[in-house]
Structures are given as C-alpha cells and as structure tokens.
CSV table of C-alpha atoms in Angstrom, one decimal:
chain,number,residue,atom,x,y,z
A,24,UNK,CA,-16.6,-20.3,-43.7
A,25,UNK,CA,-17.6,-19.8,-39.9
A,26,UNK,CA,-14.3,-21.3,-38.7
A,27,UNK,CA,-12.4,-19.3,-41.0
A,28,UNK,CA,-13.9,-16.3,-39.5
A,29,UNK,CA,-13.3,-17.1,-36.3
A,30,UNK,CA,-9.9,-17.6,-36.7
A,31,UNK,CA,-9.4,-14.7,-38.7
A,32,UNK,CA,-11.0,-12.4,-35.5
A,33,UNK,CA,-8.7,-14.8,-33.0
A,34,UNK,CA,-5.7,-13.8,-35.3
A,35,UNK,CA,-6.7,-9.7,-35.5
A,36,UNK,CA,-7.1,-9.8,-31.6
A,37,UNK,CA,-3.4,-11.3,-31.0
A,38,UNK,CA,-2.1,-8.6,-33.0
A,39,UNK,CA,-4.4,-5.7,-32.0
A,40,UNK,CA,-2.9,-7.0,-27.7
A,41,UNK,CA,0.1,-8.6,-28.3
A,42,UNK,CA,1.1,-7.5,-25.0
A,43,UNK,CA,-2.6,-8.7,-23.4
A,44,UNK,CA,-2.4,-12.2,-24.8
A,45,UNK,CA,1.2,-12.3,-23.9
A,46,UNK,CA,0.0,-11.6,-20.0
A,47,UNK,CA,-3.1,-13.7,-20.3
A,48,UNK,CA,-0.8,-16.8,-21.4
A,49,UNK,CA,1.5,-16.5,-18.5
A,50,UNK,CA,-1.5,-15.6,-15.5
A,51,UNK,CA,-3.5,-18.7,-17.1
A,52,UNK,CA,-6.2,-19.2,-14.7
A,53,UNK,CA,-6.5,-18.8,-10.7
A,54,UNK,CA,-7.5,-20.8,-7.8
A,55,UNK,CA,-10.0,-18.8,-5.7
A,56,UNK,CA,-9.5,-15.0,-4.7
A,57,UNK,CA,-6.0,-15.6,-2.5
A,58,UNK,CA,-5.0,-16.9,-6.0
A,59,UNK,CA,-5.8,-13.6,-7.6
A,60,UNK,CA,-3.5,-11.4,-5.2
A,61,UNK,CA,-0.3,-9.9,-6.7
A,62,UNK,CA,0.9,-9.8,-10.2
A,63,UNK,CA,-0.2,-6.8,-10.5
A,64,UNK,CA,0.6,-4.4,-13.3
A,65,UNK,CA,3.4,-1.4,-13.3
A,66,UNK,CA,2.3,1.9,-14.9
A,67,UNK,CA,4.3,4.8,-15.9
A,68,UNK,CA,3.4,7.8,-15.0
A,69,UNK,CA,3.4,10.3,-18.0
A,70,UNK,CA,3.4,13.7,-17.2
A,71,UNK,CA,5.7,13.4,-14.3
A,72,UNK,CA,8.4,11.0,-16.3
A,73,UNK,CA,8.1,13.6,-19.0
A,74,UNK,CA,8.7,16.6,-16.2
A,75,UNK,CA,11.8,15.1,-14.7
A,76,UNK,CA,13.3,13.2,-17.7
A,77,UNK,CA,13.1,10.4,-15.8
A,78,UNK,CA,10.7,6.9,-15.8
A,79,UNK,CA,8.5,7.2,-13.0
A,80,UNK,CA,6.2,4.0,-12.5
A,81,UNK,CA,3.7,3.1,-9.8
A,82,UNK,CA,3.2,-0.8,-9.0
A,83,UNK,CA,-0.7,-0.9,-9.2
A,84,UNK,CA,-1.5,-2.5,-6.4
A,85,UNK,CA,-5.2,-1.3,-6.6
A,86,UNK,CA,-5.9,-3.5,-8.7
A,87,UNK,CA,-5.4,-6.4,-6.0
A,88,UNK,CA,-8.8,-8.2,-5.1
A,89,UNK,CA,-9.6,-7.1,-2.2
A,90,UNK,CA,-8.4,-3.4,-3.2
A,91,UNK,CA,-5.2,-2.4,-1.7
A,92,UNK,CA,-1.2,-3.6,-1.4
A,93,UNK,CA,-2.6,-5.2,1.8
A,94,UNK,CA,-3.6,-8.6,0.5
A,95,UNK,CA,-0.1,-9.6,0.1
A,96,UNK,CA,0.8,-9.3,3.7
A,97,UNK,CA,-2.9,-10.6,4.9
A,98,UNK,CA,-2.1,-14.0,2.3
A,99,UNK,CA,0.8,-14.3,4.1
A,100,UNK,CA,0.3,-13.5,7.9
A,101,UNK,CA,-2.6,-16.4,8.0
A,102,UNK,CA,-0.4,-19.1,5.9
A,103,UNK,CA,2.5,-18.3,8.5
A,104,UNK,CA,0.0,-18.6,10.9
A,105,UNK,CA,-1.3,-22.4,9.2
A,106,UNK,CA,2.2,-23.3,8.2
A,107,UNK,CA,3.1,-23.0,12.1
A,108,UNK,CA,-0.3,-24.9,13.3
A,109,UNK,CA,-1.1,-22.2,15.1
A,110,UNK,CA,-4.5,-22.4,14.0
A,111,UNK,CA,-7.4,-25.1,12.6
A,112,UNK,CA,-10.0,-24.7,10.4
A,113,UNK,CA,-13.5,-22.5,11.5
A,114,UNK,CA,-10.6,-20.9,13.8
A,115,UNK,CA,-10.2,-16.6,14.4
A,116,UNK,CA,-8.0,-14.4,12.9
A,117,UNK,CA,-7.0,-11.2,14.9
A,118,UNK,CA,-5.9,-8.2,14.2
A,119,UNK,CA,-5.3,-4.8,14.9
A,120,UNK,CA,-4.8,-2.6,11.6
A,121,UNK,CA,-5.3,1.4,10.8
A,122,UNK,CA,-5.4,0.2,7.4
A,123,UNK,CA,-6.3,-1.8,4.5
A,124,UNK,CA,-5.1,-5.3,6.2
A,125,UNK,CA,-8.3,-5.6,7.9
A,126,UNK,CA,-9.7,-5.6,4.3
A,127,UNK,CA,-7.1,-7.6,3.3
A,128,UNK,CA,-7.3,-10.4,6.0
A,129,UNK,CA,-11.4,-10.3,5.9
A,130,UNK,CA,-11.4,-11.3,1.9
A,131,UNK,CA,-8.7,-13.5,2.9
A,132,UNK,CA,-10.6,-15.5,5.8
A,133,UNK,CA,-14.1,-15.5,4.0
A,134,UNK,CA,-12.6,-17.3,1.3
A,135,UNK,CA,-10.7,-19.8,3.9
A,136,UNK,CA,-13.3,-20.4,6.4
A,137,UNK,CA,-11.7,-18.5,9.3
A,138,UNK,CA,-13.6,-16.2,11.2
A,139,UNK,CA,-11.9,-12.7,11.9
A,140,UNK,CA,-11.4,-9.9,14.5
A,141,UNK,CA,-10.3,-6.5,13.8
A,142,UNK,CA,-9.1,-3.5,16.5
A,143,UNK,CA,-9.1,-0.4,14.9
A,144,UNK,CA,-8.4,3.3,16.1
A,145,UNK,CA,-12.2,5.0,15.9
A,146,UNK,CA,-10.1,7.9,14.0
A,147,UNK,CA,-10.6,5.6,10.6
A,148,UNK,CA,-13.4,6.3,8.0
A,149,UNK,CA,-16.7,5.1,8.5
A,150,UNK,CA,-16.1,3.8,5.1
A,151,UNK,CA,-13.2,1.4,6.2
A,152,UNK,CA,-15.5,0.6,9.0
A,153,UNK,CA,-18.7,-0.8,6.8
A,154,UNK,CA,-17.0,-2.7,4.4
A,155,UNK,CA,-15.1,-4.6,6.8
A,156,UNK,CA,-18.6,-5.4,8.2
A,157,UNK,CA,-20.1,-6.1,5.3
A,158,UNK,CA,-16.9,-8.8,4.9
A,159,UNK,CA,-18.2,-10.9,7.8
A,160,UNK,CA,-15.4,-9.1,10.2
A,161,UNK,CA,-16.5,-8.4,13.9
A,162,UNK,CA,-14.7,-4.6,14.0
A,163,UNK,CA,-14.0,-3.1,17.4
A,164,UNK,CA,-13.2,0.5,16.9
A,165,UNK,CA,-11.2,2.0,19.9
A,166,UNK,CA,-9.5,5.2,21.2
A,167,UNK,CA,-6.6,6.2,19.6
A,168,UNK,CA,-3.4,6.2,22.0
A,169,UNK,CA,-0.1,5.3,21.4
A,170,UNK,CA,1.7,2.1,21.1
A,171,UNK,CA,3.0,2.2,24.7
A,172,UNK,CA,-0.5,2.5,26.3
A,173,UNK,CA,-1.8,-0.6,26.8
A,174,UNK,CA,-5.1,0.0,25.9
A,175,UNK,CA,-3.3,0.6,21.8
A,176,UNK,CA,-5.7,-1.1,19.6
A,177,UNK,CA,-3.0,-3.7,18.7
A,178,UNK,CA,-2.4,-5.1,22.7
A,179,UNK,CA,-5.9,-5.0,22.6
A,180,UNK,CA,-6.2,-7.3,19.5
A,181,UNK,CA,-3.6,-9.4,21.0
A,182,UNK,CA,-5.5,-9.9,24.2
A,183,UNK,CA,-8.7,-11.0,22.4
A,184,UNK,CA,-7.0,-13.7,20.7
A,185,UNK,CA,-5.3,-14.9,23.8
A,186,UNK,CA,-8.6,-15.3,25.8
A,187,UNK,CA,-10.2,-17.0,22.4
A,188,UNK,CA,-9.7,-20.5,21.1
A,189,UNK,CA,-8.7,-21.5,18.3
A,190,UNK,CA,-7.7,-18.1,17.8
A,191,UNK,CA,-4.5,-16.3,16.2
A,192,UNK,CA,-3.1,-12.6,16.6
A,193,UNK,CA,-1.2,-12.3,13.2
A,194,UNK,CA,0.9,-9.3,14.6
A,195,UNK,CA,1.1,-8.0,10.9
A,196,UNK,CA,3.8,-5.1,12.6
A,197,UNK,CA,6.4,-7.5,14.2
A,198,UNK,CA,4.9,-10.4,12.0
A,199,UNK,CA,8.1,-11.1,9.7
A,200,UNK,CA,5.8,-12.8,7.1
A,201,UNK,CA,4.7,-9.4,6.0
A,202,UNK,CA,7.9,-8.6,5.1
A,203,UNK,CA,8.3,-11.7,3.3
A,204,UNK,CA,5.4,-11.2,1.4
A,205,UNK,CA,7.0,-8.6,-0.3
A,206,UNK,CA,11.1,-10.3,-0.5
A,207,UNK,CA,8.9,-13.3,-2.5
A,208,UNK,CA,6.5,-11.4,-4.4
A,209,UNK,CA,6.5,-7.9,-5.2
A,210,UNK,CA,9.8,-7.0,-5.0
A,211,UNK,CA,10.5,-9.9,-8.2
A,212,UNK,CA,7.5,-8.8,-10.2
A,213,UNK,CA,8.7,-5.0,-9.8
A,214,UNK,CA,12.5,-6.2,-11.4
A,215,UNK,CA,11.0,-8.6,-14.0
A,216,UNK,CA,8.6,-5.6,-15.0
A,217,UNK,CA,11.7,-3.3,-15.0
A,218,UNK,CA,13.3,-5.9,-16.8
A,219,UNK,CA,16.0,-5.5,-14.2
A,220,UNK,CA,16.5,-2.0,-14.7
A,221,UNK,CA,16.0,0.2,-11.8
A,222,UNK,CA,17.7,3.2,-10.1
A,223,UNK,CA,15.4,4.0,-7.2
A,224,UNK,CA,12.4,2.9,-5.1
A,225,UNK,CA,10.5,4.7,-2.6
A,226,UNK,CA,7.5,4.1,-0.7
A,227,UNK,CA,5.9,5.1,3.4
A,228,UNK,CA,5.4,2.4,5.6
A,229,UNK,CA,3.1,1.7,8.3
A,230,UNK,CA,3.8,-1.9,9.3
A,231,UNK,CA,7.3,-1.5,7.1
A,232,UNK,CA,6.4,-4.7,5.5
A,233,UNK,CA,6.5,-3.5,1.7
A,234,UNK,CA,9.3,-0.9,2.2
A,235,UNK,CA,11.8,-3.8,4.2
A,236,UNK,CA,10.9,-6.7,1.8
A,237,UNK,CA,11.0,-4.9,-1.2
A,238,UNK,CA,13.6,-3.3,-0.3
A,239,UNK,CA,16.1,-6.4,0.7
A,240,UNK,CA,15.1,-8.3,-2.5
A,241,UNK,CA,16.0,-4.9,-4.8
A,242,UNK,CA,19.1,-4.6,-2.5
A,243,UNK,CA,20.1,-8.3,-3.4
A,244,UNK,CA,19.5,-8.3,-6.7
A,245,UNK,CA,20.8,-4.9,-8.0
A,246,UNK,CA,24.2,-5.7,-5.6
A,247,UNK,CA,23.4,-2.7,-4.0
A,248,UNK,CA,23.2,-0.1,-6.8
A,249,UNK,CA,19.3,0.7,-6.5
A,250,UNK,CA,18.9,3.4,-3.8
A,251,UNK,CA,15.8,2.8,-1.8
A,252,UNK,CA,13.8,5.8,0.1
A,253,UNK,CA,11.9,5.8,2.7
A,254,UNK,CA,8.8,8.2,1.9
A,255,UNK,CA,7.3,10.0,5.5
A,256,UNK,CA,4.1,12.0,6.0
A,257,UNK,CA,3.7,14.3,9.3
A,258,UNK,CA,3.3,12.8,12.5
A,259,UNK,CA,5.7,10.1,12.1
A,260,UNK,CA,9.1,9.5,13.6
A,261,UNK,CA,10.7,7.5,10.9
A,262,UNK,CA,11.7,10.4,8.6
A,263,UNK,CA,14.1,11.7,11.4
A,264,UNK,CA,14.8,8.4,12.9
A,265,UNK,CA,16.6,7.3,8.9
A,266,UNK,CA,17.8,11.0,8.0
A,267,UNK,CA,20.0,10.9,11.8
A,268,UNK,CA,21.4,8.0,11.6
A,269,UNK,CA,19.0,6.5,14.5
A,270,UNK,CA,19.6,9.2,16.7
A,271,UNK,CA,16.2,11.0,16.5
A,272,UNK,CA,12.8,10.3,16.6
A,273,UNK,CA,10.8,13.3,16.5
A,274,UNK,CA,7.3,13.7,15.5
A,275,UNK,CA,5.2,16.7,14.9
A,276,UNK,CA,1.3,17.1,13.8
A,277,UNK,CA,0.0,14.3,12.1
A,278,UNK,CA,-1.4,13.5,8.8
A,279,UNK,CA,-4.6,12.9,6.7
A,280,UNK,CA,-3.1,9.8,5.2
A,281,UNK,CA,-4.3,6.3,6.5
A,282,UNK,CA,-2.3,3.5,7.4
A,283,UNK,CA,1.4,4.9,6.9
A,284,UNK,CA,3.7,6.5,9.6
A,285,UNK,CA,4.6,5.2,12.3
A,286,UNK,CA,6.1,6.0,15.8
A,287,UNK,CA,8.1,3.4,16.2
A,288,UNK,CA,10.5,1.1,14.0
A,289,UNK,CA,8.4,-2.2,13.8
A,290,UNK,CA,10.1,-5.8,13.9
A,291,UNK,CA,9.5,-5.9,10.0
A,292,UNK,CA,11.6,-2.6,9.1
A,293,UNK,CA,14.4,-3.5,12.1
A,294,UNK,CA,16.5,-5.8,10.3
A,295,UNK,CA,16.2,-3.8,6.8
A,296,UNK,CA,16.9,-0.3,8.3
A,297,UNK,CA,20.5,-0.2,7.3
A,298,UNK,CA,19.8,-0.5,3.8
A,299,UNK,CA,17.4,2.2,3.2
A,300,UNK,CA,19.7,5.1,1.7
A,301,UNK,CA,17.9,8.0,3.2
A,302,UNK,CA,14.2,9.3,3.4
A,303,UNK,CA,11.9,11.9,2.1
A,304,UNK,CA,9.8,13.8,4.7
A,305,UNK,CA,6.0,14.5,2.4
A,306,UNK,CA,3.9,17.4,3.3
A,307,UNK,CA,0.0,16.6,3.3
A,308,UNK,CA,0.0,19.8,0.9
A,309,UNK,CA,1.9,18.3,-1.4
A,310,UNK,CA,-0.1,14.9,-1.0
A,311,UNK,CA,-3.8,16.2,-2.2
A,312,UNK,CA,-2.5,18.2,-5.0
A,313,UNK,CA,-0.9,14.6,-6.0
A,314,UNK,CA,-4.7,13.5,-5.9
A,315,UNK,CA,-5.6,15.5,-7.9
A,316,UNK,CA,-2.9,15.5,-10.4
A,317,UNK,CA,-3.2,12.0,-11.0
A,318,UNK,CA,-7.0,12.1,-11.3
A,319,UNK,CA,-6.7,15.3,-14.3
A,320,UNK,CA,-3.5,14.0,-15.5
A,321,UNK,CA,-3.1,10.0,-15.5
A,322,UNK,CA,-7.0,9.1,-15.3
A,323,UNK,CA,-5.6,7.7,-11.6
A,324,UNK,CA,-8.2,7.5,-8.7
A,325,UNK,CA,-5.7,6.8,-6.0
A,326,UNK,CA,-5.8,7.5,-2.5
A,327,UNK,CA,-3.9,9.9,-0.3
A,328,UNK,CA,-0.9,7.3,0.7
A,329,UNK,CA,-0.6,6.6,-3.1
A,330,UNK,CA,-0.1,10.1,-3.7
A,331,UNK,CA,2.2,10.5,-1.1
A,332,UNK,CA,3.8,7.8,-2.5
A,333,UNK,CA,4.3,9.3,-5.8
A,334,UNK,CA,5.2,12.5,-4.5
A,335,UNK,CA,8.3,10.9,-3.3
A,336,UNK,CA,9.0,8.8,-6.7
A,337,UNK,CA,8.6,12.8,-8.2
A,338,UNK,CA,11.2,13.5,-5.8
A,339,UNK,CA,13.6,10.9,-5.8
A,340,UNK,CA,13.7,11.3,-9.7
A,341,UNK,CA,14.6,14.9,-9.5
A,342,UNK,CA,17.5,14.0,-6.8
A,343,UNK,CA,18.7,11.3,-8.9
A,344,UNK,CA,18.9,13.3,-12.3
A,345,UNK,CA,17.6,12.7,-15.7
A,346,UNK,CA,17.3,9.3,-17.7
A,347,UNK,CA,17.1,7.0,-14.2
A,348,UNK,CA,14.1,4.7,-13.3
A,349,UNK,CA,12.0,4.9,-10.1
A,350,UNK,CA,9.4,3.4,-9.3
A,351,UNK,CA,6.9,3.3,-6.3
A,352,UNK,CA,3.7,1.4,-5.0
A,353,UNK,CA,-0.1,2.8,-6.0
A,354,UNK,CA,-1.0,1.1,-2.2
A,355,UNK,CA,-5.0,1.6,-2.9
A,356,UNK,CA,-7.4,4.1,-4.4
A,357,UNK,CA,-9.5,6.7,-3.7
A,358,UNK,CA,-12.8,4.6,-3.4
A,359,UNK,CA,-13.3,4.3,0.3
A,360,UNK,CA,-11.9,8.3,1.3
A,361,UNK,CA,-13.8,10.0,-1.4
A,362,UNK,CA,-15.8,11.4,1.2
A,363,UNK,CA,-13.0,12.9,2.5
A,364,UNK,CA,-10.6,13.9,-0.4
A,365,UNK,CA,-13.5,15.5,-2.6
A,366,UNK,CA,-15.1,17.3,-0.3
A,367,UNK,CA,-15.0,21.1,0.1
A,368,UNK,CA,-15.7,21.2,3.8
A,369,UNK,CA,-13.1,18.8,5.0
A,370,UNK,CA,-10.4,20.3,2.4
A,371,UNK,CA,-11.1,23.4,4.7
A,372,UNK,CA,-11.3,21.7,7.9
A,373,UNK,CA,-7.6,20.5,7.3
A,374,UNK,CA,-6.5,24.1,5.4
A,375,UNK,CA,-5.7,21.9,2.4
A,376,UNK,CA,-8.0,24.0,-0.2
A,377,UNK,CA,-5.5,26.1,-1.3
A,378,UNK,CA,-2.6,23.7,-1.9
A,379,UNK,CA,-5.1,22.5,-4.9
A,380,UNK,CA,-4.2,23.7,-8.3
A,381,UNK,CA,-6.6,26.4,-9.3
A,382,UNK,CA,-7.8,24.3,-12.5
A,383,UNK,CA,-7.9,21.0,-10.5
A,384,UNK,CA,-10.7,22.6,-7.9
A,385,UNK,CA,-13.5,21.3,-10.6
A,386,UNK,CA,-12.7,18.0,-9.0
A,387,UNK,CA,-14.6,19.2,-5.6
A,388,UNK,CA,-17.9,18.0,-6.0
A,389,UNK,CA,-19.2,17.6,-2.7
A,390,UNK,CA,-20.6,19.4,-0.3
C-alpha cells in the first residue's frame, strides 16, 4: 500500500511538471559551483510581447551562481588561463572589472583554490565592494580615469600581476576567452531554447564578450538571417562608433548603469563588429522606468543593465514588426543596487523621479 502511494504521488508530480522533470532529467546532477554556471532558463516577457505582437524573451542569467551573466566569462578566463599553464595551483587571479566579473571570478577561485585580485573604479557600489570581500577577494578601489591614463584600473591590475608570482592578469576586455564563453555556451542554449527560431538579439556590452560571441554563434547558425543590436546607454562611444560605420566615436554624459558602455571597441567585440546590424542608443530615463515595469509587471527584480537591456529587446521588436522573436540577456538583478534604484533621494540626485510611472512610484521605499 505504501509503495503504491508513492508511486502514485511520483506519477501526479510528472504530470503536474512535465516540463520540470523534463529539465531535471537533462541537468542531472553538477560538479561543484563552476558546474552550476549556464543553462540557464529563457523567460518571455508578457506584457511587452503582448504590446508589440511580438515574443520578447530575456535569458535569465540571474539565476547563475554567483548572480550575474559574468560567471560564464570568469569560468572561462581562468581555464584559458590553466589550459595555457599560465598559472599553478594556490596561484592569483587578477583583474580589473566595473562589474560583476569580480563576482564572478571570486566564486570561481574560492571554489578552485586560487587566490584573487580585483581593481575596481571607486565609482562602484559599496555593495559590489563588500561582497567581493566577503568572497575572499583582496579589492583595490581606484580613481576613475580613462583607459588611456595609465593609472586606469585595468593597467593597474595588469601591473599587480606582473610584479606577483604565480600570478595571472585574465584581461577579461581583450581576453578572447570571454567571447568564447559565449560562441560555446549561451549563444546554443539561447537557439535550442528558441528551438531555432529567432529574428533578433540585442544586448550592451562592456567587455563585448556576450554581444561578440553570441552574436557570431547566432550569425552562423541562422546563415545570417537573425539581426543582432547592439544596445548603448549614455556615456559610451559604441552607439555612434556602429551607427557611422566606424567613423565616430562620440560620447556624451554618462550613465547610472554598471558595467556596460564602453569607450573603446575591446579585442573581444573587434573581430565581431561587422556583423552587428546596427545599434540602439538607451536613455537612463527609459532604463529605471524598465525597473520598474518589470518589478509591477513580470514579478522581475532585475538591475539597471537588464532593463536597459530589455528596453532595447522592446525596441527592436517594434522596428522588426509583429509576429518576430527577440530575445535579450537579464545580465543580473536588482539585489546589490537596491540602494540606489529604490531610493527617493538618489532618483532625485540623477533627475530620474519623474521618468517613473505615476502608479509604479509605490515601489520607492527608501529614504
């Protein structure tokens, strides 16, 4: 009687998930947290799909271990880096990163022994800053100057690991295993998901790692016919640089998003530039309402560069018509900026209280 009930629940709960048990089968079981990175889900976005007759879906990649897209490209930039011997166990890691990579590469060495480094601007959240302490990372956080002054947080991170042994600087913007990261991984789950359908793709860039790799495997793969976007907040030279043909690179402001834009075009986007089909310049206005909307509307608690990101999914749809498929990347949530994005006082700070929907403001609840 007690094994007959038990298979009788086993049998309900394969037909209450088909889907779940489906997943579960394939994932099976991990090796340790670099074996939990990717695979992540691909979610389609409701209200927007239903406003531009279109399928609008955002890769999850949230829901990666260490919290952001980044993991993919830290996985990567330190097997490169053991693939090449250019570093032995107990060894250092370094890196400069504005973004989630140091996150990424701090779960990443914990759980391989290495000991790691990270130069940051001191313009990042305090946030950022503890958890990558908390990781067992030894952060530097430096002025912020451009990439041509040598005291840029990246030649500093460079310099560190030169004058350190045993130590590695994984150069995740010129590093072409970022971009590979996302040829061999994200780029195939986001057609498999699609089942091969798929009209556009859009995403910023920072390192240009996700936009390059995913875009050269979609490029391959669809024989061309998926158009790929470049999305572009203020402050970055990209937007002009794709839109003139490589003529321009004019920049202007800058932007409350973390991690994307970029004033240069890195080694990773270089050999990919030619196959983006044009680019989408994103207002920080039009970012935070995206918050917001995704909060009230989808039950998403993403982050500002996810909300760009969408932003320019919503407008890609609308530019390629009715009934097409696009689909962009949910980079990380809103976890470690809710200081920041919820917050009355720095809404005013950056003039962006008023470019929230009236009936969305019940979301500001602090100070």
């Amino acid at each position: 009687m007690f094994r007959f009930g038990l298979r009788r629940f086993a049998t309900a709960a394969e037909a209450a998930s088909p889907y779940g048990i489906k997943v579960s089968k394939a994932q099976g079981s991990v090796n340790g947290f670099v074996g939990a990175i990717g695979n992540t889900p691909l979610i389609r976005l409701g209200r927007l799909s239903e406003e531009t007759g279109c399928d609008i879906y955002g890769k999850a990649e949230f829901m990666n271990p260490g919290g952001s897209v980044k993991d993919r490209a830290a996985l990567y930039v330190v097997k490169d880096a053991e693939e090449k011997g250019l570093i032995k166990p107990g060894g250092t890691i370094v890196e400069g990163t504005a973004g989630n990579t140091g996150i990424g590469l701090a779960h990443v060495c914990r759980s391989k022994g290495y000991k790691c480094v990270i130069y940051m601007p001191n313009t990042q959240s305090q946030g950022k800053i503890d958890l990558l302490r908390l990781l067992g990372a030894e952060v530097f956080p430096v002025p912020a100057v451009a990439f041509e002054n040598p005291e840029n947080y990246n030649h500093q991170a460079k310099r560190h690991a030169e004058k350190t042994e045993n130590s590695v600087w994984t150069n995740q913007f010129d590093n072409a295993a970022n971009r590979r990261a996302h040829i061999e991984t994200t780029g195939p789950e986001i057609w498999t998901q699609l089942g091969g359908k798929l009209d556009g793709f859009t995403c910023a860039t920072g390192t240009g790692g996700t936009l390059a790799g995913v875009t050269r495997y979609l490029k391959e793969v669809s024989d061309g016919r998926t158009e790929c976007w470049l999305a572009d907040p203020p402050g970055s030279v990209l937007f002009s640089y794709i839109t003139s043909g490589g003529k321009l690179n004019e920049r202007a402001g800058g932007s409350i998003t973390e991690g994307i834009g970029q004033g240069r075009v890195t080694d990773n986007l270089k050999p990919e530039i030619k196959l983006i089909n044009n680019a989408l310049h994103i207002s920080d206005e039009k970012s935070i309402a995206m918050v917001y909307r995704l909060l009230d509307e989808e039950g998403l608690y993403m982050g500002a560069s996810s909300a760009l990101n969408v932003v320019a999914a919503y407008e890609l749809a609308q530019k390629l018509g009715p009934g097409k498929i696009v689909a962009t990347v949910l980079c990380d949530g809103a976890y470690r900026y809710a200081d920041r994005l919820f917050s009355r006082k720095w809404l005013d700070s950056k003039g962006l209280y008023e470019a929230i929907p009236e009936h969305l403001r019940k979301y500001i609840v602090l100070e």
